[in-house]
Short mmCIF file of N, CA and C in Angstrom, two decimals:
data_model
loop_
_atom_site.label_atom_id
_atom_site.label_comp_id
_atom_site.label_asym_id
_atom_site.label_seq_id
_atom_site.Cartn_x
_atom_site.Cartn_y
_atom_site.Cartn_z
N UNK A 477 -18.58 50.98 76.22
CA UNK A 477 -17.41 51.25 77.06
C UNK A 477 -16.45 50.08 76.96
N UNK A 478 -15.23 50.60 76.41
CA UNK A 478 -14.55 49.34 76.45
C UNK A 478 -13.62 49.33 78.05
N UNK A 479 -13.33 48.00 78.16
CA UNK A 479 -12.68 47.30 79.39
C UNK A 479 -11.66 46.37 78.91
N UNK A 480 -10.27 47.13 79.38
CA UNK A 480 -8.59 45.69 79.18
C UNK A 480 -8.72 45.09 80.87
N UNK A 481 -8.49 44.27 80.23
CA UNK A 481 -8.13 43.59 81.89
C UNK A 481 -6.77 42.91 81.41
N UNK A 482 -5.77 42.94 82.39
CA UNK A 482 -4.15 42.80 82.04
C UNK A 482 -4.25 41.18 83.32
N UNK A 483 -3.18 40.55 82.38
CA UNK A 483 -2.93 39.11 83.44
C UNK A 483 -1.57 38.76 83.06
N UNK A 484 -0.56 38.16 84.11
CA UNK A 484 0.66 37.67 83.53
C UNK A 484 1.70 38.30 84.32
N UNK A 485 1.48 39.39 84.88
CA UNK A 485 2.66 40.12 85.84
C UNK A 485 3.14 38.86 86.92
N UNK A 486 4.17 39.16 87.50
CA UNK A 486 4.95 38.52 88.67
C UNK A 486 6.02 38.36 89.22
N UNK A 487 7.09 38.28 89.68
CA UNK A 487 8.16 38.44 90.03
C UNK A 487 8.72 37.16 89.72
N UNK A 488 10.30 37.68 89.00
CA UNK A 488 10.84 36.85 88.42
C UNK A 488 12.49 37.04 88.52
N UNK A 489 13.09 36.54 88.42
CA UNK A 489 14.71 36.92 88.16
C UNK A 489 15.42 36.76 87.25
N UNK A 490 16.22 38.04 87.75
CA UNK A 490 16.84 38.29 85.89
C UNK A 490 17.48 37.68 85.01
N UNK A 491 16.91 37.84 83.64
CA UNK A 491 17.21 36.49 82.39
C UNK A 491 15.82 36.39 82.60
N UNK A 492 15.05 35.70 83.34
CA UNK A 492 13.73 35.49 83.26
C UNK A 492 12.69 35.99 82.03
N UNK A 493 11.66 35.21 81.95
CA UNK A 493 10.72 35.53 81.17
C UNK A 493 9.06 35.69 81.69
N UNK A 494 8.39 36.62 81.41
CA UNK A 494 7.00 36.84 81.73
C UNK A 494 6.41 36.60 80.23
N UNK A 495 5.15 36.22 80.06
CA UNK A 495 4.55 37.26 79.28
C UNK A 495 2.40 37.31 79.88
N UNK A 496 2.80 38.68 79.56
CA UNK A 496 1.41 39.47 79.86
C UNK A 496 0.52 39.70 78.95
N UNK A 497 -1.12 39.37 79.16
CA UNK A 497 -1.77 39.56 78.27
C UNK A 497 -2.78 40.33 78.96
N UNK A 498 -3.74 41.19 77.97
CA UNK A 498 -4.67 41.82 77.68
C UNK A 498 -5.31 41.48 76.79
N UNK A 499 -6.64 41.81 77.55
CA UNK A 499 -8.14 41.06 77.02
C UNK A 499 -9.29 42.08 76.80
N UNK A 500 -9.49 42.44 75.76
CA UNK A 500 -10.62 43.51 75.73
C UNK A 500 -11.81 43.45 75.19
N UNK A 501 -12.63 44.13 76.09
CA UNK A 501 -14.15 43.79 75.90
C UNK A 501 -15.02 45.12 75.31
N UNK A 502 -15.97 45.13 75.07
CA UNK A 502 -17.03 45.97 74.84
C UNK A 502 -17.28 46.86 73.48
N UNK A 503 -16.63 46.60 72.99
CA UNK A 503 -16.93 47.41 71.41
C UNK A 503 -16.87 46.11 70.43
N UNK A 504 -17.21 46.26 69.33
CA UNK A 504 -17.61 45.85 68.09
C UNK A 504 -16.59 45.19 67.02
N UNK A 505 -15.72 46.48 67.38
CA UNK A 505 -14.66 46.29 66.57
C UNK A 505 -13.15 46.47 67.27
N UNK A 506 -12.10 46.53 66.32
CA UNK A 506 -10.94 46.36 67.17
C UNK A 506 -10.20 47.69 67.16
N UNK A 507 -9.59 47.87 68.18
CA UNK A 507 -8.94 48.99 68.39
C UNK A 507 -7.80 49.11 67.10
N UNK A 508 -7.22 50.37 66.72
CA UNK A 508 -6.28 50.89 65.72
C UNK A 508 -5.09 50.39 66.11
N UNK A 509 -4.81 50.55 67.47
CA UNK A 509 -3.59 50.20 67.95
C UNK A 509 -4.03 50.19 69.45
N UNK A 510 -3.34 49.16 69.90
CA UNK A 510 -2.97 48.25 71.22
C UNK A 510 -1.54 48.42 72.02
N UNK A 511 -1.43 49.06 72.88
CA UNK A 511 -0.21 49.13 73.39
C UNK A 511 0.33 48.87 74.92
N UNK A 512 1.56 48.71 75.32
CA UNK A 512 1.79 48.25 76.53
C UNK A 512 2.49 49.57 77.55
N UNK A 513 2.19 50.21 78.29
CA UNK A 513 3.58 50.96 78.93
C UNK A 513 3.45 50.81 80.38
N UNK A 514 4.64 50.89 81.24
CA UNK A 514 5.06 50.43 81.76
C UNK A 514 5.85 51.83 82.68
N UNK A 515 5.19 51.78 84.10
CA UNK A 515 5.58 52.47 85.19
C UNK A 515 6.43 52.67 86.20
N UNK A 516 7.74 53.10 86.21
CA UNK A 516 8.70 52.26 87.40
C UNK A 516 8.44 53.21 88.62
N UNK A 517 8.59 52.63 89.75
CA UNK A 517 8.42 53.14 90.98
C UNK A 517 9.36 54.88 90.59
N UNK A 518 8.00 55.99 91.32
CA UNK A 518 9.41 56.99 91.40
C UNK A 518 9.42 57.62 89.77
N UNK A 519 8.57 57.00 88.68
CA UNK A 519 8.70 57.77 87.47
C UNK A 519 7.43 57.62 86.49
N UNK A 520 7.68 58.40 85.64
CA UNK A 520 6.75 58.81 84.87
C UNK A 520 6.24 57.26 84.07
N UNK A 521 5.09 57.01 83.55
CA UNK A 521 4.19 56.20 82.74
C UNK A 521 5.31 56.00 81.59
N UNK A 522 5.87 55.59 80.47
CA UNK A 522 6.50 55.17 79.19
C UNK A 522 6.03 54.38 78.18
N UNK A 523 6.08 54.60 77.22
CA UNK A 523 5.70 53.22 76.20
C UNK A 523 6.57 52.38 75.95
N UNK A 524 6.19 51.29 75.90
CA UNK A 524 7.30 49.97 75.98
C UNK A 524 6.94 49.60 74.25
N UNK A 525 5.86 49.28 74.28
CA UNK A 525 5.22 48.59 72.87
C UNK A 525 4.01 48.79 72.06
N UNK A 526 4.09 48.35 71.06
CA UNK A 526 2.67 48.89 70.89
C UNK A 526 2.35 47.79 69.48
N UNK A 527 1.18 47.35 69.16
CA UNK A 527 0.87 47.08 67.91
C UNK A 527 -0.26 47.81 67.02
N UNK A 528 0.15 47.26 65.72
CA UNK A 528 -0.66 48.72 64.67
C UNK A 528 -1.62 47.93 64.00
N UNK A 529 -3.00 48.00 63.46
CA UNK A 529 -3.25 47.29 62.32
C UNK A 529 -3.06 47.73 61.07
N UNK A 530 -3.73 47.42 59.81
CA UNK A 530 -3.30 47.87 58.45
C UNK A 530 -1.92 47.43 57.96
N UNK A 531 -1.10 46.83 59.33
CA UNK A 531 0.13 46.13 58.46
C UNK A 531 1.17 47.24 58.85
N UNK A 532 0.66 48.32 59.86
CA UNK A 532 1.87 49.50 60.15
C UNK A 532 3.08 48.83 60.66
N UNK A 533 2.41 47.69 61.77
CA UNK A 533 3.97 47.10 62.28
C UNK A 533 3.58 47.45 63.84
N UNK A 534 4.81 47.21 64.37
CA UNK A 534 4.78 47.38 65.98
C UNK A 534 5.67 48.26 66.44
N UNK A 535 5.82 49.33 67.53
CA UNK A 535 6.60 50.15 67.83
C UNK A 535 7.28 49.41 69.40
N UNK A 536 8.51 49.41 69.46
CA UNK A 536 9.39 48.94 70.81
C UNK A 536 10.01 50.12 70.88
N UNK A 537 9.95 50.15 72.73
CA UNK A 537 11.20 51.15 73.33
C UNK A 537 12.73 50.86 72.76
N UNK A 538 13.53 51.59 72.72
CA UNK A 538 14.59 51.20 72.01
C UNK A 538 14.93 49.93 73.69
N UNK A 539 14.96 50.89 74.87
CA UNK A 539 14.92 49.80 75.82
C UNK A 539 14.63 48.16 76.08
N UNK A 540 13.89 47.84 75.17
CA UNK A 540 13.27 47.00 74.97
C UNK A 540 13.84 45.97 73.82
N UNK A 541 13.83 46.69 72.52
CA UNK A 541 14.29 46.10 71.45
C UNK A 541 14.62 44.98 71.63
N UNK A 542 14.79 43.49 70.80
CA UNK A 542 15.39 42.16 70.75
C UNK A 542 15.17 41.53 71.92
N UNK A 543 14.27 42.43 73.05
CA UNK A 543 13.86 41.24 74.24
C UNK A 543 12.05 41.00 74.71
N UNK A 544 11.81 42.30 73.88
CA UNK A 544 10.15 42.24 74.02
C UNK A 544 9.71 41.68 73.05
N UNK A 545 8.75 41.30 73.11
CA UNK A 545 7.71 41.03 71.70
C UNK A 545 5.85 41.31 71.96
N UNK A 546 5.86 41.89 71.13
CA UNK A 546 4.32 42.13 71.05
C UNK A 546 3.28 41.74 70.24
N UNK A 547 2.33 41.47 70.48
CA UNK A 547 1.54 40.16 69.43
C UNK A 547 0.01 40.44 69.72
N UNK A 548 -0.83 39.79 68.46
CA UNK A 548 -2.65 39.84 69.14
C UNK A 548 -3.16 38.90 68.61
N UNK A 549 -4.26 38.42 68.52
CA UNK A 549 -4.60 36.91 67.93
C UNK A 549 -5.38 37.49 66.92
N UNK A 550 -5.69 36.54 66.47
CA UNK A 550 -6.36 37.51 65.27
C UNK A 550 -7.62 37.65 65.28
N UNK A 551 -9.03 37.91 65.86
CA UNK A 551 -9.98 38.60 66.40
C UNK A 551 -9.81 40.31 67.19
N UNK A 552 -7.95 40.49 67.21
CA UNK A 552 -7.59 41.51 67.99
C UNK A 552 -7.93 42.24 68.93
N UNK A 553 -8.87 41.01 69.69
CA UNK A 553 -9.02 41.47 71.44
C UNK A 553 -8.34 41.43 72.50
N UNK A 554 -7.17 40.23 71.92
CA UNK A 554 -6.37 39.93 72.93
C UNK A 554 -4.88 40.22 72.73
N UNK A 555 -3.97 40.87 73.63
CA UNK A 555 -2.33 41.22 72.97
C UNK A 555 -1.83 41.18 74.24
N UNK A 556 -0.75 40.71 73.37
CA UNK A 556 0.13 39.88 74.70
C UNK A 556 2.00 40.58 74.27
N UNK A 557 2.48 40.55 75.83
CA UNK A 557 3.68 40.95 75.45
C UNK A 557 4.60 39.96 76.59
N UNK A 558 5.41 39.48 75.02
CA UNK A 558 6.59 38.27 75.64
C UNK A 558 7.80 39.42 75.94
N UNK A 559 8.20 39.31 77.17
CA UNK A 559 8.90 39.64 77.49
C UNK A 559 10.04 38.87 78.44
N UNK A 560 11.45 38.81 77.58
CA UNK A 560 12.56 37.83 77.91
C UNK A 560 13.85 38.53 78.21
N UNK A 561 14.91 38.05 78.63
CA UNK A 561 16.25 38.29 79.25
C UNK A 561 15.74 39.56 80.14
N UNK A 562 14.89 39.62 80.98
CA UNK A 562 14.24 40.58 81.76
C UNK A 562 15.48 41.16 82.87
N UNK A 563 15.48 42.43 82.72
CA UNK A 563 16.50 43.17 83.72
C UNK A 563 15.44 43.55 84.78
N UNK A 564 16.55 43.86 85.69
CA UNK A 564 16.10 44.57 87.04
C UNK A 564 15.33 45.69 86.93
N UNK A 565 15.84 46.87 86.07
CA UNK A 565 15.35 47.94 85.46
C UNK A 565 13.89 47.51 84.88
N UNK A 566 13.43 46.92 84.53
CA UNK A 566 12.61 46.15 83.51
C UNK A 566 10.86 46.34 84.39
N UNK A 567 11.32 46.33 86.14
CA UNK A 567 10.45 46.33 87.24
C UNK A 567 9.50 47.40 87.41
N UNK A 568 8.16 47.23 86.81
CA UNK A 568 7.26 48.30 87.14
C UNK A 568 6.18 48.07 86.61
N UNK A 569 5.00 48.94 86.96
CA UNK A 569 3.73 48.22 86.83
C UNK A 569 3.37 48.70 85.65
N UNK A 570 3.16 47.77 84.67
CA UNK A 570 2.74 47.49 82.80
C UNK A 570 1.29 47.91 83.00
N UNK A 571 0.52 48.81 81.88
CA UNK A 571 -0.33 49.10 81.46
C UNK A 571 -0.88 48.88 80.04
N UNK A 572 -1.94 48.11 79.88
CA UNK A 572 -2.01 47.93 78.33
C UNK A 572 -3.47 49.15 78.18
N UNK A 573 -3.41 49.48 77.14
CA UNK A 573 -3.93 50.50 76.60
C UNK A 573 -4.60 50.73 75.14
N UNK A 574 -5.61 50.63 74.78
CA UNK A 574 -6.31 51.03 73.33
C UNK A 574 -6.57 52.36 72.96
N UNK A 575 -6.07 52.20 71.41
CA UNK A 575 -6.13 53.21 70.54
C UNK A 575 -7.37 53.34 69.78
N UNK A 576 -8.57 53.72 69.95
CA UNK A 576 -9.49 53.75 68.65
C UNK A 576 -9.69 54.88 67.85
N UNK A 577 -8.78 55.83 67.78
CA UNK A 577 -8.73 56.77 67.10
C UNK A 577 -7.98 56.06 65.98
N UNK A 578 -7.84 57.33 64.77
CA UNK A 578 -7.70 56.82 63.06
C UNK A 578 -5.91 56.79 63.39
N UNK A 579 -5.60 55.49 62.98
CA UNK A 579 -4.59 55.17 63.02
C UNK A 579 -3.42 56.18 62.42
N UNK A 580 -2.03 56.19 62.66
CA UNK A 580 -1.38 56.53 61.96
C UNK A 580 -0.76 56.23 60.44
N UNK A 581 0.29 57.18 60.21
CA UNK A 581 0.42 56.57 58.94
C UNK A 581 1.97 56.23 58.68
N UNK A 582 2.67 55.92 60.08
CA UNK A 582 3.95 55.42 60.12
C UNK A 582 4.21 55.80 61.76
N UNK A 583 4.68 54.51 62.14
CA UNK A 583 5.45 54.22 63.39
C UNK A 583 5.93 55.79 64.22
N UNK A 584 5.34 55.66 64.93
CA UNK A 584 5.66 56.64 66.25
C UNK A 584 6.91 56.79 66.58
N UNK A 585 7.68 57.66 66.91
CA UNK A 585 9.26 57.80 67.53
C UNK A 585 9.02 57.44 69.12
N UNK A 586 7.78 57.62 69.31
CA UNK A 586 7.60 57.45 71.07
C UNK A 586 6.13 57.27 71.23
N UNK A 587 5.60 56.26 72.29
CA UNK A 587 4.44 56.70 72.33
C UNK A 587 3.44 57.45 73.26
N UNK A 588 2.56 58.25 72.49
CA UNK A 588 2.09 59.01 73.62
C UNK A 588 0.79 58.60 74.33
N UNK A 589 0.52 58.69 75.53
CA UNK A 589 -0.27 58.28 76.63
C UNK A 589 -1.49 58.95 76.24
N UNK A 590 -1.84 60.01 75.54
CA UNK A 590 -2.98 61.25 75.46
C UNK A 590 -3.32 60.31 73.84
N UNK A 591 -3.11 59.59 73.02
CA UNK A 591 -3.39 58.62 71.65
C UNK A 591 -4.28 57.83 72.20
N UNK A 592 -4.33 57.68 73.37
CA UNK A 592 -4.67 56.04 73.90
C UNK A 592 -6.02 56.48 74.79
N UNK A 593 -7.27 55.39 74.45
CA UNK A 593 -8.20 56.47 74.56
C UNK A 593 -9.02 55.09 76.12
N UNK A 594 -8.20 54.07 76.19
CA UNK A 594 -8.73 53.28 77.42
C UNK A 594 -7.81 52.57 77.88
N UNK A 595 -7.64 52.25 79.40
CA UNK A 595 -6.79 51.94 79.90
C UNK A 595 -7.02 50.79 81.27
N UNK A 596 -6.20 49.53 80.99
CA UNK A 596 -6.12 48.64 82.07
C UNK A 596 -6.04 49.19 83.47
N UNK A 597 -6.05 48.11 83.93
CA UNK A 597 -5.38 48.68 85.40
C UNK A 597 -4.22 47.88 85.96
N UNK A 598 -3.41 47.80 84.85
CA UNK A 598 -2.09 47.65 85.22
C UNK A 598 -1.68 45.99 86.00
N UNK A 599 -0.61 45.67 85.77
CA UNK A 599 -0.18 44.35 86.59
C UNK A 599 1.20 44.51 86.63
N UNK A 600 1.59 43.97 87.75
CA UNK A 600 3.24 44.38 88.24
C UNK A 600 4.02 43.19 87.64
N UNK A 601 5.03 43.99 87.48
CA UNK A 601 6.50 43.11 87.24
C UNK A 601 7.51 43.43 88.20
N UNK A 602 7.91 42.15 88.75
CA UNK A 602 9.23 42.69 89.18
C UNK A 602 10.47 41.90 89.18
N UNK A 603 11.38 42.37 88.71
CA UNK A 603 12.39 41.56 88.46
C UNK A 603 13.78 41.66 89.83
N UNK A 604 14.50 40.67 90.05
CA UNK A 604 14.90 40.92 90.99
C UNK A 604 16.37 40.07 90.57
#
């Protein structure tokens, strides 16, 4: 059974920078893809980020683009998302999430929540 445990949320003001990591335990090997999404009060779950192995690359919300960054060390238990020039909008509780199903074979247009086969329990952001 694998287990993310998420650390790094907190309230910050805008321009500000967080970054959040996830730490995952219990399997052998590393998940296909690692991803972040992110809940705002009042709305649906979203994907913010995501990373791929095999060299696919990383998928960003267009929302996001040029202010997130997403990263894993290289044992790929741990992925972290820098997140900078943080808006107000930006405020809601982040979920990191593993993929161990067979990877894709090119970058997602969006990502979907039903791919992702374990899930943190989330840590808040809030920007103010």
């Amino acid at each position: 059974h694998v287990q993310l445990v998420e650390s790094g949320g907190g309230s910050v003001q805008a321009g500000g920078s967080l970054r959040l990591s996830c730490a995952a335990s219990g399997y052998t090997y590393s998940a296909n893809c690692m991803g972040w999404f992110g809940q705002a009060p009042g709305k649906e779950r979203e994907g913010v980020a995501a990373i791929y192995t095999g060299g696919l690359g990383s998928y960003y919300a267009d929302s996001v683009k040029g202010r997130f960054t997403i990263s894993q060390d290289d044992a790929g238990n741990t992925v972290y998302l820098q997140m900078n020039s943080l808006k107000v909008e930006d405020t809601a509780m982040y979920y990191c999430a593993a993929d161990y199903g067979p990877p894709p074979t090119v970058l997602p247009d969006t990502l979907e929540e039903a791919d992702f086969d374990y899930w943190g329990q989330g840590t808040q952001v809030t920007v103010s």
